[in-house]
Short mmCIF file of C-alpha atoms and ligand atoms in Angstrom, two decimals:
data_model
loop_
_atom_site.label_atom_id
_atom_site.label_comp_id
_atom_site.label_asym_id
_atom_site.label_seq_id
_atom_site.Cartn_x
_atom_site.Cartn_y
_atom_site.Cartn_z
CA UNK R 1 -13.43 -20.33 2.48
CA UNK R 2 -15.38 -22.02 5.27
CA UNK R 3 -15.29 -20.01 8.29
CA UNK R 4 -15.96 -22.77 10.43
CA UNK R 5 -11.97 -24.11 9.29
CA UNK R 6 -10.79 -20.91 9.20
CA UNK R 7 -8.73 -18.69 11.81
CA UNK R 8 -10.51 -15.21 12.26
CA UNK R 9 -10.14 -14.38 16.09
CA UNK R 10 -12.70 -11.18 15.77
CA UNK R 11 -12.42 -9.44 18.91
CA UNK R 12 -15.78 -7.79 21.14
CA UNK R 13 -14.45 -5.39 22.95
CA UNK R 14 -12.44 -2.31 21.63
CA UNK R 15 -9.31 -2.52 22.12
CA UNK R 16 -8.02 0.36 24.37
CA UNK R 17 -4.90 0.09 22.71
CA UNK R 18 -6.06 1.69 19.59
CA UNK R 19 -5.95 5.39 19.16
CA UNK R 20 -7.62 5.36 15.56
CA UNK R 21 -10.40 3.51 13.17
CA UNK R 22 -7.75 0.86 11.37
CA UNK R 23 -5.90 -0.39 14.18
CA UNK R 24 -8.93 -0.65 16.48
CA UNK R 25 -10.35 -2.62 13.63
CA UNK R 26 -7.65 -4.28 12.58
CA UNK R 27 -7.50 -6.19 15.67
CA UNK R 28 -10.88 -6.39 16.13
CA UNK R 29 -11.14 -8.02 12.73
CA UNK R 30 -8.88 -10.67 13.60
CA UNK R 31 -6.52 -9.69 10.50
CA UNK R 32 -3.25 -8.44 13.20
CA UNK R 33 -1.75 -9.55 16.48
CA UNK R 34 1.03 -7.06 18.05
CA UNK R 35 4.37 -9.11 18.75
CA UNK R 36 6.25 -6.27 20.54
CA UNK R 37 5.92 -2.32 19.98
CA UNK R 38 5.46 -1.37 16.06
CA UNK R 39 6.18 -5.15 15.29
CA UNK R 40 3.01 -7.23 14.02
CA UNK R 41 1.71 -10.84 12.72
CA UNK R 42 -0.58 -10.69 9.97
CA UNK R 43 -3.48 -13.25 10.55
CA UNK R 44 -4.95 -14.99 7.43
CA UNK R 45 -7.94 -12.40 7.11
CA UNK R 46 -5.06 -9.76 7.06
CA UNK R 47 -2.41 -11.54 5.33
CA UNK R 48 -4.63 -11.92 1.93
CA UNK R 49 -5.60 -8.07 2.18
CA UNK R 50 -1.99 -7.69 2.32
CA UNK R 51 -1.36 -9.93 -0.85
CA UNK R 52 -4.19 -8.30 -2.39
CA UNK R 53 -2.50 -4.49 -1.67
CA UNK R 54 0.89 -6.08 -3.23
CA UNK R 55 -0.97 -7.59 -6.14
CA UNK R 56 -1.75 -4.30 -7.12
CA UNK R 57 1.45 -2.71 -6.61
CA UNK R 58 3.43 -5.36 -8.44
CA UNK R 59 0.61 -5.17 -11.51
CA UNK R 60 1.60 -1.36 -11.89
CA UNK R 61 5.47 -1.59 -11.54
CA UNK R 62 5.56 -4.12 -14.37
CA UNK R 63 3.09 -2.49 -16.39
CA UNK R 64 5.46 0.73 -15.85
CA UNK R 65 8.81 -1.43 -16.72
CA UNK R 66 10.22 -2.12 -13.29
CA UNK R 67 12.63 -5.42 -12.74
CA UNK R 68 11.58 -7.29 -9.72
CA UNK R 69 14.11 -8.48 -7.33
CA UNK R 70 14.59 -9.55 -4.38
CA UNK R 71 17.36 -7.82 -2.00
CA UNK R 72 17.91 -9.32 1.38
CA UNK R 73 16.81 -7.45 4.61
CA UNK R 74 20.12 -8.24 6.25
CA UNK R 75 23.05 -5.75 4.92
CA UNK R 76 26.54 -5.15 5.29
CA UNK R 77 27.67 -2.14 7.39
CA UNK R 78 30.32 -1.31 4.17
CA UNK R 79 28.20 -0.31 1.68
CA UNK R 80 27.06 2.61 4.00
CA UNK R 81 29.87 3.27 5.36
CA UNK R 82 31.03 4.22 1.57
CA UNK R 83 27.76 6.17 0.94
CA UNK R 84 28.31 8.04 4.50
CA UNK R 85 25.06 7.03 5.66
CA UNK R 86 25.85 4.60 8.33
CA UNK R 87 26.64 7.39 10.78
CA UNK R 88 23.87 9.61 9.34
CA UNK R 89 21.14 6.83 9.60
CA UNK R 90 21.33 7.32 13.71
CA UNK R 91 19.62 5.00 15.77
CA UNK R 92 16.54 4.46 13.63
CA UNK R 93 18.66 1.94 11.98
CA UNK R 94 19.32 -1.59 14.02
CA UNK R 95 22.64 -2.20 13.90
CA UNK R 96 23.56 -5.92 14.56
CA UNK R 97 27.03 -8.04 14.52
CA UNK R 98 27.54 -11.72 13.71
CA UNK R 99 29.05 -14.33 15.37
CA UNK R 100 32.51 -13.14 13.60
CA UNK R 101 31.47 -9.46 15.21
CA UNK R 102 30.93 -8.19 11.92
CA UNK R 103 28.92 -5.34 11.72
CA UNK R 104 25.47 -5.56 9.94
CA UNK R 105 22.32 -4.20 10.32
CA UNK R 106 18.14 -4.39 9.01
CA UNK R 107 17.76 -2.61 6.39
CA UNK R 108 15.48 0.75 6.75
CA UNK R 109 15.93 0.85 2.85
CA UNK R 110 18.32 -0.29 0.06
CA UNK R 111 19.82 2.62 -2.25
CA UNK R 112 23.09 1.66 -0.92
CA UNK R 113 22.43 -2.32 -1.58
CA UNK R 114 21.18 -2.13 -5.50
CA UNK R 115 23.94 0.77 -5.65
CA UNK R 116 26.37 -2.01 -5.16
CA UNK R 117 24.20 -4.65 -7.66
CA UNK R 118 24.59 -2.26 -10.23
CA UNK R 119 28.32 -1.27 -9.89
CA UNK R 120 29.02 -4.86 -10.44
CA UNK R 121 27.48 -5.45 -13.50
CA UNK R 122 27.02 -2.39 -15.48
CA UNK R 123 29.37 -0.48 -17.34
CA UNK R 124 27.82 1.05 -20.27
CA UNK R 125 25.36 3.55 -20.57
CA UNK R 126 23.79 0.70 -23.78
CA UNK R 127 22.17 -0.87 -20.20
CA UNK R 128 20.13 2.41 -19.27
CA UNK R 129 17.77 3.10 -18.62
CA UNK R 130 17.25 0.64 -15.90
CA UNK R 131 14.36 0.75 -13.11
CA UNK R 132 14.47 -2.45 -10.53
CA UNK R 133 12.05 -2.99 -7.68
CA UNK R 134 11.03 -5.02 -4.92
CA UNK R 135 8.46 -5.61 -1.76
CA UNK R 136 10.25 -6.74 1.22
CA UNK R 137 10.29 -6.15 4.81
CA UNK R 138 12.12 -3.17 6.35
CA UNK R 139 12.97 -2.13 9.71
CA UNK R 140 13.10 1.57 11.16
CA UNK R 141 13.56 2.06 15.04
CA UNK R 142 11.03 4.92 15.23
CA UNK R 143 11.24 7.15 18.33
CA UNK R 144 7.16 6.41 18.75
CA UNK R 145 5.59 3.73 16.65
CA UNK R 146 2.08 4.13 16.89
CA UNK R 147 -1.20 3.81 14.96
CA UNK R 148 -0.77 0.28 14.26
CA UNK R 149 0.61 -0.54 11.29
CA UNK R 150 0.92 2.89 10.43
CA UNK R 151 3.68 3.46 11.70
CA UNK R 152 5.43 0.47 12.53
CA UNK R 153 8.85 -0.72 13.27
CA UNK R 154 8.55 -3.10 10.99
CA UNK R 155 6.78 -2.51 7.58
CA UNK R 156 6.08 -4.01 4.38
CA UNK R 157 7.62 -1.46 1.19
CA UNK R 158 7.79 -1.73 -2.00
CA UNK R 159 10.93 0.07 -2.84
CA UNK R 160 12.37 1.10 -6.39
CA UNK R 161 15.37 2.37 -7.54
CA UNK R 162 16.06 3.66 -10.94
CA UNK R 163 19.26 4.15 -13.15
CA UNK R 164 19.65 6.98 -15.99
CA UNK R 165 22.97 8.43 -18.11
CA UNK R 166 21.95 11.94 -17.00
CA UNK R 167 19.12 14.23 -15.49
CA UNK R 168 16.67 13.96 -18.72
CA UNK R 169 16.73 10.28 -18.37
CA UNK R 170 16.54 10.73 -14.93
CA UNK R 171 13.15 12.56 -15.22
CA UNK R 172 11.52 9.93 -17.39
CA UNK R 173 11.96 7.51 -15.35
CA UNK R 174 10.41 9.50 -12.32
CA UNK R 175 7.74 10.19 -14.70
CA UNK R 176 7.04 6.77 -15.34
CA UNK R 177 6.59 6.18 -11.27
CA UNK R 178 5.14 9.72 -10.78
CA UNK R 179 2.05 8.30 -13.47
CA UNK R 180 2.08 4.78 -12.66
CA UNK R 181 1.30 5.90 -8.48
CA UNK R 182 -1.48 7.89 -9.32
CA UNK R 183 -3.16 4.57 -11.22
CA UNK R 184 -1.92 1.98 -8.54
CA UNK R 185 -3.44 3.94 -5.38
CA UNK R 186 -6.71 4.73 -7.55
CA UNK R 187 -6.89 1.13 -7.94
CA UNK R 188 -7.35 0.85 -4.32
CA UNK R 189 -10.22 2.97 -4.27
CA UNK R 190 -8.29 5.73 -2.98
CA UNK R 191 -7.54 9.44 -4.43
CA UNK R 192 -3.62 10.18 -3.52
CA UNK R 193 -2.55 13.73 -4.00
CA UNK R 194 1.35 14.02 -5.13
CA UNK R 195 2.55 17.03 -2.71
CA UNK R 196 6.36 18.55 -3.64
CA UNK R 197 8.11 17.07 -0.74
CA UNK R 198 11.31 17.02 1.44
CA UNK R 199 13.95 14.65 0.64
CA UNK R 200 14.90 13.46 4.63
CA UNK R 201 17.81 10.99 5.28
CA UNK R 202 17.51 9.91 0.70
CA UNK R 203 18.24 13.04 -0.19
CA UNK R 204 18.23 14.88 -3.34
CA UNK R 205 16.95 17.63 -4.37
CA UNK R 206 13.24 16.68 -6.18
CA UNK R 207 10.51 14.58 -4.43
CA UNK R 208 6.57 14.33 -3.97
CA UNK R 209 4.78 12.29 -1.78
CA UNK R 210 1.59 11.01 -2.08
CA UNK R 211 -1.05 11.34 0.23
CA UNK R 212 -4.63 10.27 1.04
CA UNK R 213 -6.75 13.01 3.27
CA UNK R 214 -7.88 11.52 6.76
CA UNK R 215 -8.34 13.28 10.03
CA UNK R 216 -6.50 11.08 12.13
CA UNK R 217 -3.20 11.81 9.24
CA UNK R 218 -0.03 12.42 10.60
CA UNK R 219 0.50 15.50 7.86
CA UNK R 220 -1.46 18.95 7.42
CA UNK R 221 -2.13 19.37 3.99
CA UNK R 222 -3.70 22.28 1.63
CA UNK R 223 -4.65 21.71 -1.81
CA UNK R 224 -6.80 22.75 -4.61
CA UNK R 225 -10.51 21.59 -4.23
CA UNK R 226 -10.25 20.73 -7.95
CA UNK R 227 -7.90 17.36 -6.56
CA UNK R 228 -11.31 15.95 -4.92
CA UNK R 229 -12.97 15.24 -8.53
CA UNK R 230 -9.42 14.73 -10.51
CA UNK R 231 -9.90 11.63 -12.76
CA UNK R 232 -6.69 9.28 -11.83
CA UNK R 233 -7.62 5.83 -13.56
CA UNK R 234 -6.29 7.06 -16.95
CA UNK R 235 -4.82 4.17 -19.08
CA UNK R 236 -0.77 5.48 -19.58
CA UNK R 237 1.00 4.87 -22.46
CA UNK R 238 4.40 4.23 -20.87
CA UNK R 239 6.51 4.84 -24.36
CA UNK R 240 5.07 8.18 -24.72
CA UNK R 241 6.54 11.21 -23.13
CA UNK R 242 4.36 11.42 -20.23
CA UNK R 243 5.76 15.03 -19.14
CA UNK R 244 2.14 16.78 -20.14
CA UNK R 245 0.07 14.34 -17.85
CA UNK R 246 2.65 14.49 -15.00
CA UNK R 247 2.05 18.90 -16.02
CA UNK R 248 -1.37 18.58 -15.42
CA UNK R 249 -1.33 17.30 -11.91
CA UNK R 250 1.39 19.12 -10.81
CA UNK R 251 -0.16 22.43 -11.78
CA UNK R 252 -3.05 21.60 -9.15
CA UNK R 253 -1.55 23.19 -6.34
CA UNK R 254 -0.65 20.21 -3.31
CA UNK R 255 1.88 20.96 -0.70
CA UNK R 256 1.98 19.30 2.98
CA UNK R 257 2.59 22.01 5.59
CA UNK R 258 6.50 22.14 5.74
CA UNK R 259 6.33 23.13 2.32
CA UNK R 260 3.37 25.43 2.13
CA UNK R 261 3.54 29.26 2.71
CA UNK R 262 0.43 31.53 2.70
CA UNK R 263 2.56 34.45 1.48
CA UNK R 264 3.07 32.45 -1.87
CA UNK R 265 0.63 30.03 -2.50
CA UNK R 266 -1.46 30.43 -5.81
CA UNK R 267 -4.68 29.05 -4.57
CA UNK R 268 -7.53 31.55 -4.07
CA UNK R 269 -8.94 31.16 -0.36
CA UNK R 270 -12.35 30.46 -1.51
CA UNK R 271 -10.41 27.35 -3.34
CA UNK R 272 -7.92 26.31 -1.04
CA UNK R 273 -8.31 23.49 1.33
CA UNK R 274 -6.56 22.31 4.66
CA UNK R 275 -7.12 18.56 5.53
CA UNK R 276 -4.96 16.13 7.12
CA UNK R 277 -3.49 13.35 5.51
CA UNK R 278 -1.43 10.11 5.27
CA UNK R 279 1.14 9.15 3.23
CA UNK R 280 1.38 5.86 1.26
CA UNK R 281 4.29 6.76 -1.11
CA UNK R 282 7.46 8.64 -1.53
CA UNK R 283 9.52 9.51 -4.75
CA UNK R 284 12.90 10.64 -4.97
CA UNK R 285 15.23 11.84 -7.36
CA UNK R 286 18.75 12.45 -5.97
CA UNK R 287 21.16 12.87 -9.01
CA UNK R 288 24.52 11.30 -8.23
CA UNK R 289 24.51 10.91 -4.55
CA UNK R 290 25.24 7.50 -3.90
CA UNK R 291 26.47 6.57 -7.45
CA UNK R 292 29.38 9.18 -6.97
CA UNK R 293 29.46 8.09 -3.25
CA UNK R 294 30.09 4.50 -4.10
CA UNK R 295 32.01 4.66 -7.50
CA UNK R 296 28.70 3.55 -9.84
CA UNK R 297 29.73 4.92 -13.12
CA UNK R 298 29.00 4.05 -16.66
CA UNK R 299 31.07 4.85 -20.23
CA UNK R 300 28.94 6.98 -21.86
CA UNK R 301 28.54 7.74 -25.58
CA UNK R 302 31.75 9.67 -25.95
CA UNK R 303 33.77 7.14 -23.61
CA UNK R 304 33.78 9.01 -20.64
CA UNK R 305 33.22 7.38 -17.13
CA UNK R 306 29.83 8.56 -15.62
CA UNK R 307 28.07 8.38 -12.24
CA UNK R 308 24.48 7.53 -12.91
CA UNK R 309 21.55 9.69 -12.18
CA UNK R 310 19.14 8.05 -9.91
CA UNK R 311 15.69 7.83 -7.98
CA UNK R 312 14.13 6.34 -5.49
CA UNK R 313 10.35 5.34 -5.48
CA UNK R 314 8.42 3.83 -1.84
CA UNK R 315 5.11 3.02 -1.10
CA UNK R 316 3.95 1.77 2.49
CA UNK R 317 2.18 -1.58 1.13
CA UNK R 318 1.84 -2.61 4.84
CA UNK R 319 1.00 0.99 5.63
CA UNK R 320 -1.69 0.94 2.85
CA UNK R 321 -3.39 -1.58 4.75
CA UNK R 322 -4.54 1.19 7.54
CA UNK R 323 -4.83 4.01 4.62
CA UNK R 324 -7.32 2.45 3.13
CA UNK R 325 -9.11 1.18 6.33
CA UNK R 326 -9.25 4.95 7.17
CA UNK R 327 -10.98 6.23 4.17
CA UNK R 328 -13.31 3.39 4.04
CA UNK R 329 -14.99 2.08 6.98
CA UNK R 330 -18.23 3.19 9.31
CA UNK R 331 -19.41 2.18 12.72
CA UNK R 332 -19.92 -0.86 11.88
CA UNK R 333 -16.53 -2.48 10.23
CA UNK R 334 -14.50 -2.18 7.62
CA UNK R 335 -16.08 -1.59 3.99
CA UNK R 336 -12.95 -3.05 1.39
CA UNK R 337 -12.99 -1.75 -2.11
CA UNK R 338 -14.08 -4.53 -4.32
CA UNK R 339 -10.16 -5.25 -5.70
CA UNK R 340 -8.57 -5.43 -2.06
CA UNK R 341 -11.51 -7.52 -0.42
CA UNK R 342 -9.85 -10.25 1.45
CA UNK R 343 -12.98 -12.54 0.22
CA UNK R 344 -15.38 -10.97 -2.70
CA UNK R 345 -18.51 -12.57 -1.47
CA UNK R 346 -19.62 -13.46 2.47
CA UNK R 347 -22.47 -16.17 2.19
CA UNK R 348 -23.88 -16.47 5.72
CA UNK R 349 -26.07 -19.44 6.28
CA UNK R 350 -28.26 -18.31 9.22
CA UNK R 351 -29.33 -21.77 10.27
CA UNK R 352 -26.80 -24.24 9.65
CA UNK R 353 -28.47 -28.31 9.95
CA UNK R 354 -31.34 -26.62 8.08
CA UNK R 355 -31.15 -29.10 5.42
CA UNK R 356 -32.29 -26.51 2.63
CA UNK R 357 -29.94 -23.68 3.81
CA UNK R 358 -27.64 -25.85 3.84
CA UNK R 359 -27.76 -27.12 0.85
CA UNK R 360 -28.45 -23.58 -1.27
CA UNK R 361 -25.18 -22.40 0.23
CA UNK R 362 -23.26 -25.27 -0.80
CA UNK R 363 -24.74 -24.62 -4.53
CA UNK R 364 -23.76 -21.23 -4.35
CA UNK R 365 -20.26 -21.67 -2.42
CA UNK R 366 -19.71 -24.15 -5.18
CA UNK R 367 -21.47 -21.64 -7.91
CA UNK R 368 -19.12 -18.64 -6.63
CA UNK R 369 -15.83 -20.37 -7.14
CA UNK R 370 -16.88 -21.61 -10.59
CA UNK R 371 -17.35 -18.31 -11.69
CA UNK R 372 -13.82 -16.90 -10.36
CA UNK R 373 -15.10 -15.31 -7.30
CA UNK R 374 -13.46 -15.97 -3.80
CA UNK R 375 -16.40 -16.44 -0.96
CA UNK R 376 -16.95 -16.70 2.51
CA UNK R 377 -19.00 -19.67 3.37
CA UNK R 378 -20.46 -18.43 7.21
CA UNK R 379 -21.03 -21.79 8.11
CA UNK R 380 -21.02 -21.19 12.15
CA UNK R 381 -23.00 -22.37 14.31
CA UNK R 382 -24.02 -18.77 15.91
CA UNK R 383 -26.47 -15.92 16.37
CA UNK R 384 -27.94 -14.79 13.35
CA UNK R 385 -27.08 -11.04 14.59
CA UNK R 386 -23.81 -11.83 15.75
CA UNK R 387 -22.87 -13.53 12.17
CA UNK R 388 -24.35 -10.56 10.44
CA UNK R 389 -22.30 -8.42 12.78
CA UNK R 390 -19.18 -10.18 12.17
CA UNK R 391 -19.52 -9.87 8.52
CA UNK R 392 -19.99 -5.72 8.49
CA UNK R 393 -17.17 -6.11 10.54
CA UNK R 394 -14.66 -7.46 8.48
CA UNK R 395 -15.82 -5.75 5.51
CA UNK R 396 -16.56 -8.33 2.90
CA UNK R 397 -17.73 -6.04 0.06
CA UNK R 398 -21.06 -8.74 -0.74
CA UNK R 399 -22.94 -10.39 1.67
CA UNK R 400 -25.43 -13.37 0.72
CA UNK R 401 -27.85 -13.92 3.46
CA UNK R 402 -29.57 -17.54 3.30
CA UNK R 403 -32.37 -18.20 5.77
CA UNK R 404 -34.87 -20.48 6.20
CA UNK R 405 -37.40 -18.22 5.93
CA UNK R 406 -36.71 -16.79 2.59
CA UNK R 407 -36.11 -19.96 1.44
CA UNK R 408 -39.99 -20.99 2.22
CA UNK R 409 -40.83 -18.04 -0.51
CA UNK R 410 -37.85 -19.47 -2.87
CA UNK R 411 -35.73 -16.20 -2.06
CA UNK R 412 -32.44 -14.77 -0.26
CA UNK R 413 -31.52 -11.27 0.31
CA UNK R 414 -27.98 -9.94 -1.17
CA UNK R 415 -26.80 -6.73 0.53
CA UNK R 416 -24.28 -4.40 -0.66
CA UNK R 417 -21.61 -3.15 2.12
CA UNK R 418 -21.22 -0.42 1.25
CA UNK R 419 -24.19 1.38 0.54
CA UNK R 420 -26.16 -0.98 2.56
CA UNK R 421 -29.28 -1.61 0.06
CA UNK R 422 -30.11 -5.34 -0.86
CA UNK R 423 -31.72 -7.05 -2.93
CA UNK R 424 -34.07 -9.82 -3.05
CA UNK R 425 -33.27 -13.05 -5.68
CA UNK R 426 -33.90 -16.62 -6.43
CA UNK R 427 -30.84 -18.82 -5.14
CA UNK R 428 -30.09 -19.86 -9.29
CA UNK R 429 -29.73 -15.96 -10.00
CA UNK R 430 -27.04 -14.58 -7.03
CA UNK R 431 -24.10 -16.00 -9.09
CA UNK R 432 -25.35 -13.74 -12.06
CA UNK R 433 -26.07 -11.24 -10.24
CA UNK R 434 -22.46 -11.10 -8.52
CA UNK R 435 -20.66 -11.65 -11.91
CA UNK R 436 -22.32 -8.60 -12.70
CA UNK R 437 -21.47 -6.49 -10.11
N1 LIG G 501 14.17 4.56 -0.47
C1 LIG G 501 13.17 5.23 0.04
C2 LIG G 501 11.93 5.45 -0.98
S1 LIG G 501 12.23 3.63 -2.08
C3 LIG G 501 12.36 5.20 0.92
O1 LIG G 501 12.48 4.91 2.01
N2 LIG G 501 11.82 6.42 1.24
S2 LIG G 501 10.22 6.62 2.23
O2 LIG G 501 11.22 6.61 3.74
O3 LIG G 501 9.56 7.50 2.46
O4 LIG G 501 9.06 5.50 2.87
C4 LIG G 501 8.90 4.87 1.57
C5 LIG G 501 7.01 4.87 2.47
O5 LIG G 501 7.18 3.76 3.44
C6 LIG G 501 6.19 5.44 2.67
O6 LIG G 501 5.50 6.86 2.49
C7 LIG G 501 5.74 5.38 3.77
O7 LIG G 501 4.17 4.72 2.67
C8 LIG G 501 6.50 3.74 4.22
N3 LIG G 501 6.85 4.08 5.46
C9 LIG G 501 8.09 4.93 6.21
N4 LIG G 501 8.33 4.63 7.02
C10 LIG G 501 7.12 3.89 7.61
C11 LIG G 501 6.42 3.53 8.76
N5 LIG G 501 7.47 3.71 10.13
N6 LIG G 501 5.99 2.36 9.09
C12 LIG G 501 5.01 2.23 7.97
N7 LIG G 501 5.36 2.71 6.74
C13 LIG G 501 6.18 3.04 6.64
#
């Protein structure tokens, strides 16, 4: 992408309405624009990052055996009346009437919708286990939307739903999601700690929140200091028994504050860390709560009809954009982990119009594309300082700086955004260096 042809409305001033770093930086980097309270448009740079995150989530869900579907944003009230949640959900649910005066709603979550799909088609336990997910916009009329897309009213969620014959089967499904979440977040450069949690309006009796550490997080958390060294990027065989793997992690103490009781905390004071965190995922096992209420039964091996055991598994896809920024930024701007960066490399032409600079930049640009990278070429007619500051602000992991003075000596500078380390390379060596990054 050539920046002269792009839409990157960066802000020079720090927006006054933004209280936390991620919100400030997303506005300054031209990633999002507020439409109304808690509702945002995603501009080109923001949309690229959102898509990258969404794709990592999708790949790991597929690997864990979940099947992608797409359910609507607007749901009929009837299914929520069947489950009993139409009245329970309260003011967070956006209720709508269609032209025929039918009650509809903008989905805050999809347990009812998926249970309705399941009961229309599945009759026998032989179709189990089954896990289906979608990545779809949700609406919750939050009392206090804040921190930009972190606590929005409209937000993008990955929600998966598992169906099993019994509690043991549901536990296996739960473990698969548990383990796949560790991997999913580790791929984004995050340490997400699973913590026993309350189930709230989703219901059920087993649940974990996945929480990343950040000073601006909304939850207080307590955990064993060994979590900070935990290796979460294992290769996973989803056909194997994952219980030992899950046990290994759940043995290490971690609780959000509502579940932490100093009296019965097994961790010695010197090993216990207290911090704040952001919930980026939440998984639930709720047994037959929805299947029993909505008649989602299957015939079991003995022929009797049984309500299926269900779980649901959420990831805050849009919230992750902010979460990653909270975890990875400095006073100059965002520092994207390579896996979610909007572009792999920024090529900064310090003097557009200079024949040598233009031709080296054009060659590098094509070379990067041929090598399978996604470059952003800053070919704007701007001051060099402003250009370098903009690339730091939008956080591209690698910056190649091309200026007439360096080229006179046959070199240009490659900078790693994360460390600030620079290397001098010949134009011919740059693509090779970036391929082995
Ligand atoms: N049906 C279940 C699991 S699929 C469910 O809705 N779980 S949830 O309520 O915990 O939401 C799942 C994830 O969505 C949360 O962990 C959080 O990361 C994200 N999320 C929830 N509310 C918001 C919000 N207002 N803004 C941004 N992300 C949110």
